[in-house]
Amino acid sequence: MTDDELMQAALEEASDALARGEFPVGCVIGNRAGILVRARRRGSTGPAPSELAHAEMIALQRLEQLAPSHEARSLTLAVTLEPCLMCYGAILLAGIGRIVYAYEDAMGGGTGCPLERLGPLYASRRPSIGAGLRRSEALALFQAFFADPAASYWRDSLLARYTLSQAPAGKVQPEGHLDRCRCR
């Protein structure tokens, strides 16, 4: 599958999360043959949101349950929001070869982390990173979430203010540059 097809599936997962009142992060992991796993953000509602039920973490757990017949370096993880440090670290440990994300996380994105400053376990991992694929579609989902008075997750955060300050999705919006790697 192409990066665009993988991102379309991630956007579908994010739309499903949004429809359930959850933070609209969708994630898929796949290869040229197809999608291996799908996941969406869970646990972002209620008085005590979970910071472990991120879409990437759920997708990686599902991938781990598959028969170990796949080669992680050949896999692409597509996600609607740039992975945070927790998710990025887990992606590195899983050995995923490529990360493609739609919308930059101005508050907690982890892909800009200088890997060479970390221990050898992490520093030796160098996934390819593509940023901004279908950014405007992901932006629309995040704007809808943060504009919803019922959504309290990360309300008034830097990410919420940044997202709501963006031109409405569909207006002139610079798309990210795919294959731009901020981590090197």
Short mmCIF file of C-alpha atoms in Angstrom, two decimals:
data_model
loop_
_atom_site.label_atom_id
_atom_site.label_comp_id
_atom_site.label_asym_id
_atom_site.label_seq_id
_atom_site.Cartn_x
_atom_site.Cartn_y
_atom_site.Cartn_z
CA MET A 1 0.00 0.00 0.00
CA THR A 2 1.09 3.55 -0.56
CA ASP A 3 1.67 6.07 2.23
CA ASP A 4 -1.47 7.88 1.08
CA GLU A 5 -3.58 4.71 1.37
CA LEU A 6 -2.18 4.01 4.83
CA MET A 7 -2.90 7.58 5.91
CA GLN A 8 -6.45 7.32 4.57
CA ALA A 9 -6.98 4.34 6.88
CA ALA A 10 -5.43 6.26 9.80
CA LEU A 11 -7.78 9.17 9.10
CA GLU A 12 -10.73 6.77 9.14
CA GLU A 13 -9.64 5.50 12.55
CA ALA A 14 -9.26 9.09 13.78
CA SER A 15 -12.74 9.96 12.50
CA ASP A 16 -14.14 6.97 14.40
CA ALA A 17 -12.34 8.15 17.55
CA LEU A 18 -13.78 11.66 17.12
CA ALA A 19 -17.28 10.26 16.62
CA ARG A 20 -16.86 8.52 20.01
CA GLY A 21 -15.74 11.76 21.68
CA GLU A 22 -12.12 10.65 21.80
CA PHE A 23 -9.03 12.60 20.76
CA PRO A 24 -8.87 12.03 16.96
CA VAL A 25 -5.67 10.06 16.61
CA GLY A 26 -5.75 7.10 14.25
CA CYS A 27 -2.86 4.79 13.47
CA VAL A 28 -2.23 1.92 11.08
CA ILE A 29 0.82 -0.23 10.49
CA GLY A 30 1.29 -1.85 7.15
CA ASN A 31 3.50 -2.65 4.20
CA ARG A 32 3.16 -2.83 0.43
CA ALA A 33 0.84 -5.83 0.74
CA GLY A 34 -1.64 -4.14 3.05
CA ILE A 35 -2.60 -3.05 6.54
CA LEU A 36 -1.53 -5.35 9.36
CA VAL A 37 -3.12 -3.51 12.30
CA ARG A 38 -5.42 -0.54 12.95
CA ALA A 39 -5.96 1.45 16.13
CA ARG A 40 -7.48 4.64 17.43
CA ARG A 41 -6.97 6.72 20.57
CA ARG A 42 -8.87 5.51 23.60
CA GLY A 43 -9.24 6.72 27.14
CA SER A 44 -9.08 10.47 26.48
CA THR A 45 -12.53 11.15 27.94
CA GLY A 46 -13.68 11.41 31.52
CA PRO A 47 -12.11 12.92 34.62
CA ALA A 48 -8.94 10.79 34.54
CA PRO A 49 -7.77 10.29 30.94
CA SER A 50 -5.29 7.52 30.20
CA GLU A 51 -1.95 8.60 28.86
CA LEU A 52 -1.09 5.04 27.86
CA ALA A 53 -3.95 4.31 25.45
CA HIS A 54 -2.39 6.18 22.53
CA ALA A 55 -3.26 4.90 19.07
CA GLU A 56 0.39 4.05 18.32
CA MET A 57 0.77 2.04 21.53
CA ILE A 58 -2.40 0.07 20.82
CA ALA A 59 -1.27 -0.57 17.23
CA LEU A 60 2.18 -1.75 18.40
CA GLN A 61 0.59 -4.11 20.93
CA ARG A 62 -1.60 -5.57 18.21
CA LEU A 63 1.40 -5.92 15.90
CA GLU A 64 3.27 -7.76 18.64
CA GLN A 65 0.42 -10.28 18.86
CA LEU A 66 0.77 -11.21 15.18
CA ALA A 67 2.93 -14.12 14.17
CA PRO A 68 6.51 -12.84 13.97
CA SER A 69 6.58 -13.38 10.22
CA HIS A 70 6.84 -9.69 9.41
CA GLU A 71 10.06 -7.72 9.11
CA ALA A 72 9.63 -4.53 11.18
CA ARG A 73 12.09 -2.51 9.08
CA SER A 74 9.81 -3.01 6.08
CA LEU A 75 6.76 -1.64 7.90
CA THR A 76 5.27 1.84 7.82
CA LEU A 77 3.38 3.34 10.73
CA ALA A 78 0.93 6.02 9.57
CA VAL A 79 -0.63 8.23 12.24
CA THR A 80 -2.72 11.39 12.20
CA LEU A 81 -0.67 13.20 14.89
CA GLU A 82 3.09 13.26 15.27
CA PRO A 83 4.07 10.61 17.84
CA CYS A 84 4.85 11.80 21.36
CA LEU A 85 8.08 10.77 23.09
CA MET A 86 6.50 7.67 24.64
CA CYS A 87 5.14 6.46 21.32
CA TYR A 88 8.27 7.41 19.40
CA GLY A 89 10.41 5.42 21.84
CA ALA A 90 8.12 2.39 21.49
CA ILE A 91 8.20 2.70 17.68
CA LEU A 92 12.00 2.79 17.78
CA LEU A 93 12.14 -0.28 20.03
CA ALA A 94 9.72 -2.13 17.73
CA GLY A 95 12.11 -1.48 14.83
CA ILE A 96 9.52 0.11 12.54
CA GLY A 97 11.32 1.38 9.44
CA ARG A 98 9.10 4.30 8.45
CA ILE A 99 6.82 6.75 10.23
CA VAL A 100 4.41 8.97 8.33
CA TYR A 101 2.30 11.50 10.21
CA ALA A 102 -0.27 14.06 9.13
CA TYR A 103 -0.30 16.83 11.74
CA GLU A 104 2.60 18.12 13.80
CA ASP A 105 2.28 18.00 17.58
CA ALA A 106 3.38 21.48 18.57
CA MET A 107 3.19 20.54 22.24
CA GLY A 108 4.60 17.05 22.56
CA GLY A 109 5.89 15.74 19.25
CA GLY A 110 8.80 13.40 19.74
CA THR A 111 10.18 12.87 16.24
CA GLY A 112 12.53 15.85 16.58
CA CYS A 113 14.33 14.15 19.45
CA PRO A 114 18.08 14.03 18.75
CA LEU A 115 18.63 10.28 18.79
CA GLU A 116 22.42 10.60 18.85
CA ARG A 117 22.14 12.13 22.34
CA LEU A 118 20.37 9.05 23.68
CA GLY A 119 21.79 5.68 24.61
CA PRO A 120 22.88 3.25 21.89
CA LEU A 121 19.62 1.29 22.05
CA TYR A 122 17.75 4.30 20.67
CA ALA A 123 20.57 6.05 18.84
CA SER A 124 21.05 3.03 16.56
CA ARG A 125 17.45 3.23 15.31
CA ARG A 126 16.90 5.51 12.32
CA PRO A 127 13.38 5.27 10.93
CA SER A 128 12.51 7.33 7.88
CA ILE A 129 10.05 10.06 8.83
CA GLY A 130 7.52 11.72 6.56
CA ALA A 131 5.63 14.73 7.89
CA GLY A 132 2.49 16.51 6.72
CA LEU A 133 0.83 13.86 4.57
CA ARG A 134 -2.87 14.86 4.35
CA ARG A 135 -2.26 17.48 7.02
CA SER A 136 -5.37 19.53 6.22
CA GLU A 137 -7.65 16.53 6.75
CA ALA A 138 -6.09 15.75 10.12
CA LEU A 139 -6.18 19.44 11.05
CA ALA A 140 -9.94 19.49 10.41
CA LEU A 141 -10.41 16.59 12.85
CA PHE A 142 -8.32 18.24 15.57
CA GLN A 143 -10.06 21.59 15.06
CA ALA A 144 -13.45 19.88 15.41
CA PHE A 145 -12.28 18.18 18.60
CA PHE A 146 -10.86 21.31 20.24
CA ALA A 147 -13.88 23.42 19.18
CA ASP A 148 -16.29 20.98 20.86
CA PRO A 149 -17.30 22.34 24.28
CA ALA A 150 -17.81 18.77 25.53
CA ALA A 151 -14.18 17.82 24.80
CA SER A 152 -12.03 18.51 27.84
CA TYR A 153 -8.87 16.59 26.88
CA TRP A 154 -5.97 19.06 26.49
CA ARG A 155 -8.45 21.98 26.51
CA ASP A 156 -6.55 25.29 26.64
CA SER A 157 -3.24 23.50 26.02
CA LEU A 158 -0.55 24.74 23.68
CA LEU A 159 -1.70 22.14 21.14
CA ALA A 160 -5.32 23.31 21.36
CA ARG A 161 -4.36 26.99 20.95
CA TYR A 162 -1.98 26.18 18.08
CA THR A 163 -4.58 24.03 16.31
CA LEU A 164 -7.41 26.52 16.67
CA SER A 165 -5.16 29.35 15.45
CA GLN A 166 -4.53 27.57 12.14
CA ALA A 167 -6.50 28.64 9.07
CA PRO A 168 -9.60 26.47 8.80
CA ALA A 169 -8.92 23.21 7.06
CA GLY A 170 -9.54 23.57 3.35
CA LYS A 171 -8.16 27.12 3.27
CA VAL A 172 -4.66 27.85 2.02
CA GLN A 173 -2.54 25.65 4.24
CA PRO A 174 1.06 24.69 3.56
CA GLU A 175 1.35 20.93 3.48
CA GLY A 176 4.33 19.39 5.21
CA HIS A 177 7.24 18.03 3.29
CA LEU A 178 7.08 14.29 3.11
CA ASP A 179 10.39 12.58 3.84
CA ARG A 180 11.62 15.56 5.86
CA CYS A 181 13.30 14.05 8.86
CA ARG A 182 13.49 16.35 11.86
CA CYS A 183 15.30 13.83 14.02
CA ARG A 184 18.69 13.97 12.38
#
